Amino acid sequence: MTNISKVEGYQNFFIDQVKEAEAEQKNLMMSPVNQLLRREEIVFGYVDHINENRGHVVLRFPKDRAPRLKVQRSIMAIKRAARADLGQNVYDWNCSFFDFCKNGEYHSETSDLMPLYYLRKNDPRYDYVGCSALSVSMFDRFKRTLQAGKSLQVVVFNPFPPVDYMNNLVNFLEIYKDMPEQLLEPKISYEDWHPEELEYNSKNENGIAERVMKTLEKEDCCILQGPPGTGKSYTIAYIIAHYLDEQKTVCATTMANKGLMELVKQPPLEPFLEDGRISKSNLSADERKEAVGIQPAKKGFVVAAGDLFCSTNYVLSHVYNAKNISDNGLPSYDLVIMEEASQAFLATILAFKKLGKKCLIVGDPMQLPPIITNPSKSIYKAWNVNTQVEGLKTYALGTNVKSYRIITTFRLSPASAKLTSTFYSNHFYSVQKERLDLRLCRNDLFPSEGGDLYCYTQDFTNGIISETALKLIGNVIVEMTTKYPRYTLAIISPFRDTVKQLQRSFLTETATDKLTIETIDRIQGMTVDYAILYIPGRNPGFALDDRRFNVATSRSRSTTLIISDIPLTELQSISSKVDNFVRKCKHVGENNLKIDEDRLWKK
């Protein structure tokens, strides 16, 4: 493969991902609105009221038609023209959803929406759902409309795929196709990569940040590997504050809005937040309440001297949009910080690094890479896609950039950190300052010292979910919600169909907002008080991939309960690291039964 064809292969990959996303979306977009309503793929509802203190909106949906809780959605307000043209009853609308969306006279702009909790009201006709993540402009629109005494109807649907992100990366690759770093390949294995180790010292709490800053004084780029719960956000905030004090411009970017909000609320950035010197892309109404003083980002990605601009990777990629380059040129920052960089493509890392005079890449190659569609496509091997998708690993193992690894965790208990060290050369330990108290839960699923538990259900039902697992998970939920209602709990699983079944079972009208049920690939970065990892009886190679398993077992401040319908200690298809981890867990009610692994792979 020639040098130019390697870059072209990367471009072909991103273009193909756009086609995959559009094909997946086509069935939704080309279906009539009334059919989508009956299939509950879109939902119509009403704005009931807003909660200004929290920046939330409460929506009213026909009984049993509300969207599932804690699953990201999009929302549009319906305009009068839609009813005038299409009819008063939405169940009579036979235009395609595509035609509806492309007509700006029918609806408002689109906003993100996160349904969070049910409000209990004695209304037999409607369910009331509190939602966050609404854009500031949409929230203010709802507020004005309600104050005017008007009714407002909305449509809620699954978000459109982020094709602009992929297209912007294609444009970057075209502009900088001669950049030598585009041709990077790992020179060593992860096991042979040995970053300099840094550890928290209570006598010098900012020692890690100061070490990184000294490196950035000498070097243009630095990598900071931050395993689970190592205080990355505080460290980054301290470094940013130093640059802002020197009247320098900083851009911080990551995959998700949640990570950006955790960053801006860190103590070192409090004075800059109060002074209005921190801005964020796509600022939502609840974020405006959550971080008082935060500003909406300015057009053209401009930031004043001494200010911080926070953006998701998706939004920041628009600097490479052809129109933005034509209108505004490329922005330049004194420091660019990429957080959760394991979720960035190689092109993303190179594109954002190009925007900064200095660049700090913060991530962990032992966390999950970006999610892509149909990763096993045969053509992807010819296009060298794995090198592109494993962006952080490629950059860390393919360059001589100075790298550090933090080896102390504030999140994990000593017992959990000891097992997690399996993935970090056995150099990883806990500096947890306060142990979580679960003494009221008096059974062996809540050990006082925390740690990792393993329970084999012996219930290999259907490869999706088992009754035994449901009962066990239900018992933990009841125990936690009755005795520690303010504690957070996550139920995670590798497979989407399993997660959907779990959500149907437990994210009901009476569910607490402290409960999260999601796939492993979507909870990276999350911290909870107790976690359950459920592994149903199929495809153990996917479920027990080293990085996926590491992410899943490192979310909890106290205990992670691994529930499996298959005997993990009897499988030959898992890595020695995962096998070692499971064997060192405290085993709860296990019988070592044999099982035919070929049957698992075929399911």
XYZ file of C-alpha atoms in Angstrom:
603
model
C 0.000 0.000 0.000
C 1.517 3.376 -1.009
C 1.597 6.333 1.349
C -1.160 8.197 -0.482
C -3.339 5.080 -0.708
C -3.088 4.619 3.081
C -4.637 8.055 3.616
C -7.179 7.333 0.885
C -8.010 4.083 2.671
C -8.728 6.050 5.843
C -10.938 8.437 3.867
C -12.773 5.502 2.299
C -13.360 4.077 5.776
C -14.964 7.276 7.104
C -17.045 7.652 3.926
C -18.188 4.044 4.306
C -19.146 4.656 7.934
C -21.312 7.562 6.767
C -23.014 5.266 4.233
C -23.563 2.619 6.917
C -25.132 5.187 9.243
C -27.366 6.592 6.519
C -28.501 3.114 5.476
C -29.346 2.290 9.095
C -31.320 5.528 9.381
C -33.094 5.141 6.024
C -35.828 2.846 7.340
C -36.763 5.432 9.949
C -36.550 8.449 7.665
C -38.520 7.011 4.738
C -41.338 5.540 6.842
C -44.616 7.477 7.197
C -44.956 9.418 10.440
C -48.168 7.611 11.432
C -46.493 4.199 11.015
C -43.532 5.281 13.146
C -45.962 6.441 15.815
C -47.728 3.090 15.891
C -44.369 1.277 16.069
C -43.321 3.719 18.840
C -40.134 4.619 16.949
C -41.092 8.261 17.384
C -43.279 9.698 20.144
C -45.427 12.824 20.209
C -45.984 14.592 23.502
C -46.588 17.968 25.126
C -44.536 20.380 27.202
C -46.147 20.328 30.648
C -43.852 22.690 32.554
C -40.226 23.635 33.090
C -38.115 23.397 36.240
C -35.960 26.518 36.198
C -33.982 25.533 39.291
C -32.690 22.380 37.607
C -32.873 23.445 33.963
C -35.205 20.512 33.273
C -38.364 20.246 31.188
C -41.292 17.996 32.101
C -42.977 16.410 29.087
C -46.406 14.784 28.999
C -46.860 11.638 26.891
C -49.902 9.411 26.234
C -50.027 6.638 28.850
C -47.393 3.925 28.300
C -45.937 5.771 25.275
C -43.150 7.679 27.035
C -39.580 7.191 25.746
C -37.314 4.887 27.730
C -35.481 6.556 30.601
C -31.766 7.400 30.426
C -31.485 6.781 26.687
C -30.323 9.785 24.639
C -33.017 11.216 22.359
C -33.590 14.190 20.070
C -36.553 16.552 20.281
C -38.268 19.105 18.021
C -41.196 21.413 18.746
C -44.100 21.143 16.292
C -45.187 24.356 14.534
C -48.735 25.319 13.552
C -47.973 24.888 9.846
C -47.533 21.150 10.349
C -51.084 20.729 11.656
C -52.463 23.084 9.016
C -50.910 21.067 6.175
C -50.907 17.526 7.559
C -54.014 17.470 9.767
C -54.894 17.970 13.410
C -54.449 14.307 14.336
C -50.813 13.182 14.096
C -51.999 9.609 13.474
C -53.280 10.853 10.091
C -49.871 12.172 9.010
C -48.803 9.905 6.141
C -45.834 11.964 4.933
C -42.421 10.384 5.452
C -40.426 11.430 8.491
C -37.759 12.635 6.035
C -40.216 15.016 4.336
C -41.416 16.198 7.733
C -37.868 16.899 8.950
C -36.695 18.716 5.814
C -39.590 21.214 6.010
C -38.431 23.894 8.442
C -41.970 25.330 8.536
C -43.149 22.216 10.366
C -40.818 22.191 13.353
C -38.197 24.018 15.409
C -34.482 23.304 15.492
C -33.409 19.980 17.005
C -32.093 19.602 20.549
C -30.681 16.748 22.587
C -32.958 15.300 25.255
C -32.313 12.885 28.125
C -35.466 11.441 29.768
C -34.482 11.007 33.417
C -37.398 10.303 35.754
C -41.165 9.893 36.040
C -43.277 12.345 38.016
C -46.106 10.650 39.861
C -49.414 12.315 39.021
C -52.945 10.988 39.311
C -53.586 11.249 35.594
C -54.864 8.047 33.952
C -54.252 9.393 30.432
C -50.646 10.620 30.570
C -47.155 9.851 31.859
C -45.022 12.798 32.985
C -41.269 12.593 32.384
C -38.562 14.951 33.642
C -35.829 15.517 31.056
C -32.398 17.152 30.904
C -29.877 18.027 28.143
C -32.236 20.484 26.434
C -30.402 23.247 24.563
C -30.537 26.732 26.064
C -32.418 28.075 23.027
C -35.021 25.284 23.162
C -35.466 25.674 26.932
C -35.980 29.430 26.552
C -38.461 28.817 23.694
C -40.482 26.489 25.934
C -40.381 29.046 28.745
C -41.675 31.891 26.542
C -44.428 29.743 25.041
C -45.675 28.542 28.429
C -45.577 32.073 29.865
C -47.780 33.160 26.958
C -50.294 30.502 27.991
C -49.862 28.494 24.804
C -49.739 24.729 24.337
C -46.646 23.193 22.777
C -46.438 19.782 21.113
C -43.121 17.992 20.568
C -41.788 14.960 18.728
C -39.116 12.767 20.358
C -36.979 10.365 18.323
C -33.622 8.592 18.175
C -30.709 10.943 17.407
C -29.443 11.176 13.856
C -26.014 9.536 13.413
C -22.959 11.861 13.708
C -22.108 11.801 10.004
C -20.751 15.374 10.076
C -17.943 14.205 12.372
C -16.859 11.581 9.837
C -17.167 13.992 6.905
C -15.069 16.594 8.713
C -12.338 14.013 9.319
C -12.398 13.136 5.609
C -11.844 16.828 4.854
C -8.962 17.020 7.342
C -7.315 13.984 5.750
C -7.644 15.612 2.333
C -6.129 18.924 3.449
C -3.229 17.302 5.330
C -2.742 14.103 3.331
C 1.020 14.735 3.205
C 1.347 14.997 7.003
C 3.939 12.347 8.040
C 1.963 11.421 11.178
C -0.914 10.208 8.983
C 1.297 7.195 8.204
C 1.948 6.188 11.817
C 1.948 2.515 12.784
C 2.593 1.050 16.265
C 6.289 0.191 16.629
C 5.888 -1.830 19.825
C 3.149 -3.792 21.624
C 1.151 -2.365 24.527
C 2.958 -4.777 26.871
C 6.295 -3.263 25.779
C 5.111 0.317 26.302
C 6.339 1.603 29.661
C 5.282 5.183 30.429
C 6.972 6.891 33.368
C 4.861 6.183 36.452
C 3.383 8.996 38.548
C 1.628 8.565 41.894
C -0.449 10.780 44.140
C 1.409 12.237 47.113
C -0.704 13.754 49.897
C 2.207 16.053 50.784
C 2.292 17.434 47.241
C -1.226 17.064 45.857
C -0.435 18.864 42.600
C 2.786 16.980 41.931
C 1.420 15.026 38.957
C 0.092 18.157 37.243
C 3.331 20.050 37.871
C 5.374 17.218 36.364
C 3.252 17.272 33.212
C 3.498 21.080 32.966
C 7.292 20.925 33.141
C 7.267 18.456 30.260
C 5.002 20.743 28.208
C 7.452 23.606 28.757
C 10.071 21.581 26.875
C 7.947 19.476 24.517
C 5.076 20.307 22.160
C 3.107 17.195 23.110
C 2.710 14.840 26.060
C 0.598 11.727 26.756
C -0.927 11.126 30.198
C -2.342 7.626 30.674
C -5.058 7.794 33.287
C -6.438 4.407 34.386
C -9.851 4.336 36.133
C -10.504 6.927 38.837
C -7.006 8.407 38.938
C -8.060 12.055 39.314
C -7.535 13.010 35.679
C -10.153 15.784 35.717
C -8.547 17.541 38.696
C -5.071 17.199 37.179
C -6.250 18.630 33.854
C -8.092 21.478 35.615
C -4.952 22.432 37.559
C -2.925 22.554 34.337
C -5.604 24.626 32.578
C -5.767 27.094 35.490
C -2.007 27.625 35.211
C -2.318 28.482 31.510
C -5.314 30.778 32.074
C -3.432 32.638 34.805
C -0.787 33.358 32.174
C -3.490 34.757 29.856
C -3.176 31.876 27.426
C -5.972 30.282 25.410
C -7.010 26.696 26.115
C -9.302 24.277 24.279
C -10.438 21.107 26.085
C -12.240 18.424 24.122
C -13.704 14.989 24.807
C -16.358 12.667 23.382
C -19.194 13.472 25.796
C -20.684 16.579 27.388
C -20.650 14.910 30.807
C -16.852 14.780 30.897
C -16.628 18.474 30.045
C -19.002 19.382 32.869
C -16.999 17.309 35.358
C -13.922 19.218 34.244
C -15.286 22.767 34.543
C -16.591 22.087 38.082
C -13.153 21.114 39.401
C -11.858 23.411 42.212
C -8.900 24.903 40.256
C -11.325 26.312 37.665
C -13.894 27.804 40.076
C -12.599 31.408 39.874
C -12.552 31.309 36.069
C -16.108 29.949 36.006
C -17.275 32.748 38.299
C -15.597 35.341 36.054
C -17.318 34.022 32.913
C -14.038 32.903 31.353
C -15.173 29.369 30.478
C -17.355 28.663 27.444
C -18.850 25.426 26.143
C -20.251 24.230 22.842
C -23.932 23.216 22.699
C -24.611 24.472 26.217
C -27.782 22.935 27.652
C -30.196 24.527 30.103
C -29.339 22.136 32.950
C -25.593 22.632 32.333
C -26.164 26.383 32.673
C -27.634 25.709 36.126
C -25.087 23.047 37.030
C -22.069 25.314 36.391
C -23.169 28.866 37.125
C -21.101 31.315 35.096
C -20.426 29.060 32.116
C -20.892 30.808 28.775
C -22.164 29.557 25.399
C -19.324 29.154 22.896
C -18.717 31.968 20.426
C -19.109 31.553 16.690
C -15.998 30.492 14.815
C -14.483 28.680 17.816
C -12.950 31.955 18.996
C -11.610 32.245 22.547
C -10.196 35.335 24.259
C -6.803 35.410 25.979
C -7.043 33.793 29.405
C -10.221 31.860 28.534
C -11.113 28.172 28.250
C -13.242 26.741 25.434
C -14.791 23.292 26.053
C -16.113 21.246 23.166
C -17.115 17.726 22.259
C -15.042 16.043 19.565
C -18.078 16.127 17.291
C -18.482 19.903 17.491
C -14.762 20.714 17.389
C -14.363 18.641 14.218
C -16.400 21.346 12.449
C -13.295 23.546 12.380
C -12.338 21.356 9.402
C -15.690 21.855 7.688
C -15.002 23.507 4.312
C -17.379 26.414 5.004
C -15.857 27.131 8.415
C -12.340 27.137 6.969
C -13.504 29.507 4.226
C -15.338 31.843 6.635
C -13.108 31.746 9.715
C -9.899 29.864 8.964
C -8.521 27.429 11.527
C -8.483 28.549 15.178
C -5.260 28.366 17.168
C -4.930 27.755 20.905
C -1.938 27.911 23.235
C -2.937 24.532 24.676
C -5.233 21.799 23.379
C -6.221 19.034 25.816
C -7.840 15.856 24.520
C -9.526 13.861 27.280
C -10.843 10.267 26.958
C -8.506 10.018 23.973
C -8.959 6.248 23.680
C -12.298 7.117 22.049
C -10.638 9.246 19.364
C -9.629 8.128 15.893
C -6.031 8.716 14.829
C -7.317 11.444 12.491
C -9.124 13.080 15.432
C -5.938 13.180 17.506
C -3.891 14.616 14.642
C -6.598 17.118 13.657
C -6.982 18.554 17.164
C -3.250 18.460 17.896
C -2.844 20.678 14.824
C -4.910 23.392 16.543
C -2.601 23.813 19.547
C 0.872 25.198 20.095
C 1.029 22.633 22.906
C -1.024 19.447 23.193
C -1.818 17.189 26.151
C -3.367 13.837 25.212
C -5.131 12.226 28.175
C -6.477 8.710 27.810
C -5.904 5.036 28.396
C -5.179 2.442 25.692
C -6.728 -0.119 28.059
C -10.111 1.608 27.662
C -12.405 1.138 24.660
C -11.797 2.671 21.205
C -14.533 4.466 19.211
C -17.675 2.509 18.366
C -17.924 1.800 14.634
C -20.506 0.048 12.469
C -19.708 -3.428 11.095
C -16.075 -3.534 12.318
C -15.482 -6.974 10.792
C -16.029 -5.844 7.170
C -13.389 -7.545 5.032
C -12.502 -4.362 3.115
C -11.555 -2.649 6.389
C -8.457 -4.797 6.680
C -7.267 -3.584 3.271
C -7.877 0.010 4.376
C -5.826 -0.504 7.558
C -8.842 0.534 9.612
C -7.655 -0.919 12.927
C -4.692 1.489 12.981
C -7.093 4.407 12.435
C -9.706 3.267 14.973
C -7.104 2.519 17.652
C -5.977 6.135 17.445
C -4.519 6.559 20.923
C -2.736 3.221 20.833
C -1.317 4.006 17.375
C -0.074 7.414 18.494
C 1.329 6.243 21.833
C 3.044 3.135 20.444
C 4.079 4.678 17.133
C 5.829 7.850 18.340
C 8.481 8.826 20.865
C 6.227 11.365 22.577
C 6.882 11.595 26.325
C 4.316 9.473 28.175
C 3.246 9.187 31.811
C 0.969 6.721 33.623
C -0.850 7.530 36.876
C -0.727 4.458 39.141
C -2.969 5.613 42.022
C -6.778 5.522 42.024
C -9.181 7.524 44.197
C -12.257 5.659 42.926
C -11.480 1.997 43.472
C -11.232 0.270 46.833
C -7.899 -1.399 47.682
C -9.387 -4.808 46.818
C -10.672 -3.634 43.423
C -7.481 -1.743 42.584
C -5.413 -4.846 43.272
C -7.389 -6.829 40.694
C -7.472 -3.951 38.183
C -3.673 -3.761 38.374
C -3.756 -6.916 36.226
C -4.198 -4.579 33.238
C -1.467 -2.137 34.311
C 1.697 -4.197 34.789
C 0.574 -4.941 38.388
C 1.561 -1.369 39.349
C -1.723 0.178 40.460
C -3.042 0.825 43.954
C -5.806 2.628 45.816
C -5.536 5.948 47.644
C -9.297 6.020 48.285
C -9.844 8.548 51.061
C -13.150 7.247 52.406
C -14.652 3.777 52.136
C -18.309 3.574 51.106
C -20.551 2.419 53.946
C -22.885 -0.430 52.935
C -23.290 -1.993 56.393
C -27.099 -1.893 56.278
C -27.047 -4.364 53.374
C -26.431 -7.501 55.383
C -25.537 -10.189 52.875
C -22.469 -11.476 51.068
C -23.148 -9.353 47.963
C -22.110 -6.244 49.916
C -18.671 -6.956 51.447
C -17.478 -4.289 53.876
C -14.102 -4.053 52.129
C -15.666 -3.748 48.656
C -13.955 -5.516 45.781
C -15.105 -7.806 42.984
C -17.535 -10.715 43.315
C -18.276 -13.470 40.814
C -21.547 -15.398 40.652
C -22.198 -18.193 38.140
C -25.977 -18.604 37.730
C -25.936 -22.061 36.065
C -28.888 -20.716 34.030
C -27.862 -20.854 30.365
C -31.322 -19.935 29.054
C -31.245 -18.163 25.703
C -28.073 -16.107 25.333
C -29.942 -12.863 26.084
C -31.131 -12.981 29.684
C -31.858 -15.554 32.395
C -34.486 -15.641 35.121
C -31.825 -16.358 37.739
C -29.859 -13.258 36.753
C -33.024 -11.119 36.757
C -33.894 -12.255 40.286
C -30.377 -11.632 41.565
C -30.201 -8.177 39.963
C -33.663 -7.358 41.301
C -32.588 -8.305 44.834
C -29.575 -5.976 44.653
C -31.726 -3.110 43.335
C -34.268 -3.541 46.137
C -31.535 -3.758 48.771
C -29.771 -0.637 47.491
C -32.840 1.518 46.837
C -34.469 0.768 50.192
C -31.397 1.082 52.406
C -29.248 3.556 50.443
C -31.634 5.462 48.132
C -29.055 8.172 47.424
C -26.381 5.756 46.231
C -25.886 5.238 42.506
C -26.145 1.819 40.885
C -25.193 0.696 37.369
C -26.221 -2.504 35.605
C -24.042 -3.053 32.559
C -23.819 -5.745 29.919
C -21.931 -6.211 26.635
C -24.987 -6.678 24.392
C -27.688 -4.214 23.339
C -30.521 -6.750 23.279
C -29.646 -7.813 26.829
C -29.590 -4.185 27.955
C -33.001 -3.559 26.373
C -34.451 -6.496 28.323
C -32.889 -5.215 31.541
C -34.252 -1.718 30.895
C -37.740 -3.105 30.305
C -37.509 -5.014 33.574
C -36.053 -2.340 35.836
C -36.336 1.162 34.265
C -40.031 1.320 35.000
C -42.302 4.087 36.213
C -41.141 3.517 39.800
C -37.416 3.395 38.971
C -35.036 5.646 40.874
C -33.004 8.201 38.925
C -29.924 6.737 40.645
C -30.145 3.614 38.464
C -28.327 3.348 35.120
C -28.669 0.393 32.736
C -26.430 0.528 29.686
C -23.963 -1.332 27.474
C -20.325 -1.424 28.552
C -19.300 0.588 25.501
C -21.485 3.506 26.610
C -20.535 3.822 30.285
C -16.846 4.630 29.877
C -15.925 7.379 32.345
C -18.867 6.681 34.673
C -18.447 6.394 38.450
C -21.120 4.705 40.603
C -21.427 3.395 44.149
C -22.201 -0.208 43.155
C -21.981 -1.950 39.783
C -23.339 -5.173 38.323
C -21.730 -6.657 35.226
C -24.093 -9.186 33.652
C -22.685 -11.632 31.076
C -25.352 -13.747 29.319
C -24.576 -17.030 27.612
C -23.102 -16.034 24.274
C -20.005 -14.725 22.485
C -17.619 -14.655 25.465
C -14.761 -13.454 23.253
C -16.559 -10.140 22.688
C -17.952 -9.835 26.191
C -14.622 -10.597 27.859
C -12.288 -8.593 25.649
C -9.567 -7.231 27.964
C -10.497 -3.579 27.518
C -14.248 -4.101 27.651
C -13.863 -6.163 30.824
C -11.514 -3.570 32.343
C -13.997 -0.758 31.692
C -16.886 -2.793 33.116
C -15.134 -3.795 36.345
C -13.711 -0.371 37.217
C -16.832 1.804 37.617
C -17.666 1.206 41.284
C -16.459 2.937 44.449
C -17.307 -0.180 46.441
C -18.253 -3.484 44.817
C -18.598 -4.893 41.322
C -20.781 -8.000 41.125
C -20.048 -10.103 38.032
C -23.067 -12.265 37.191
C -22.512 -14.821 34.447
C -24.778 -17.432 32.902
C -21.665 -19.306 31.734
C -18.786 -20.615 33.885
C -16.050 -18.091 33.137
C -13.406 -20.101 34.957
C -13.962 -23.003 32.557
C -13.590 -21.085 29.283
C -10.527 -21.417 27.076
C -11.445 -18.450 24.867
C -10.730 -15.664 27.356
C -7.370 -14.022 27.919
C -5.065 -14.962 30.750
C -5.581 -11.507 32.285
C -9.360 -11.819 32.460
C -9.092 -15.432 33.620
C -6.694 -14.387 36.383
C -9.020 -11.534 37.404
C -12.091 -13.785 37.665
C -10.260 -16.481 39.607
C -9.142 -13.901 42.174
C -12.672 -12.541 42.652
C -14.619 -13.659 45.686
C -16.835 -16.437 44.272
C -20.454 -16.418 45.381
C -22.545 -19.595 44.945
C -20.572 -21.062 42.045
C -20.503 -24.609 40.701
C -17.822 -25.293 38.102
C -19.922 -26.898 35.386
C -18.564 -27.750 31.967
C -20.072 -26.129 28.887
C -19.553 -26.522 25.126
C -17.848 -23.304 23.986
C -18.684 -23.982 20.328
C -22.330 -23.561 21.270
C -21.615 -20.109 22.697
C -19.893 -18.867 19.550
C -22.743 -20.037 17.324
C -25.468 -18.239 19.249
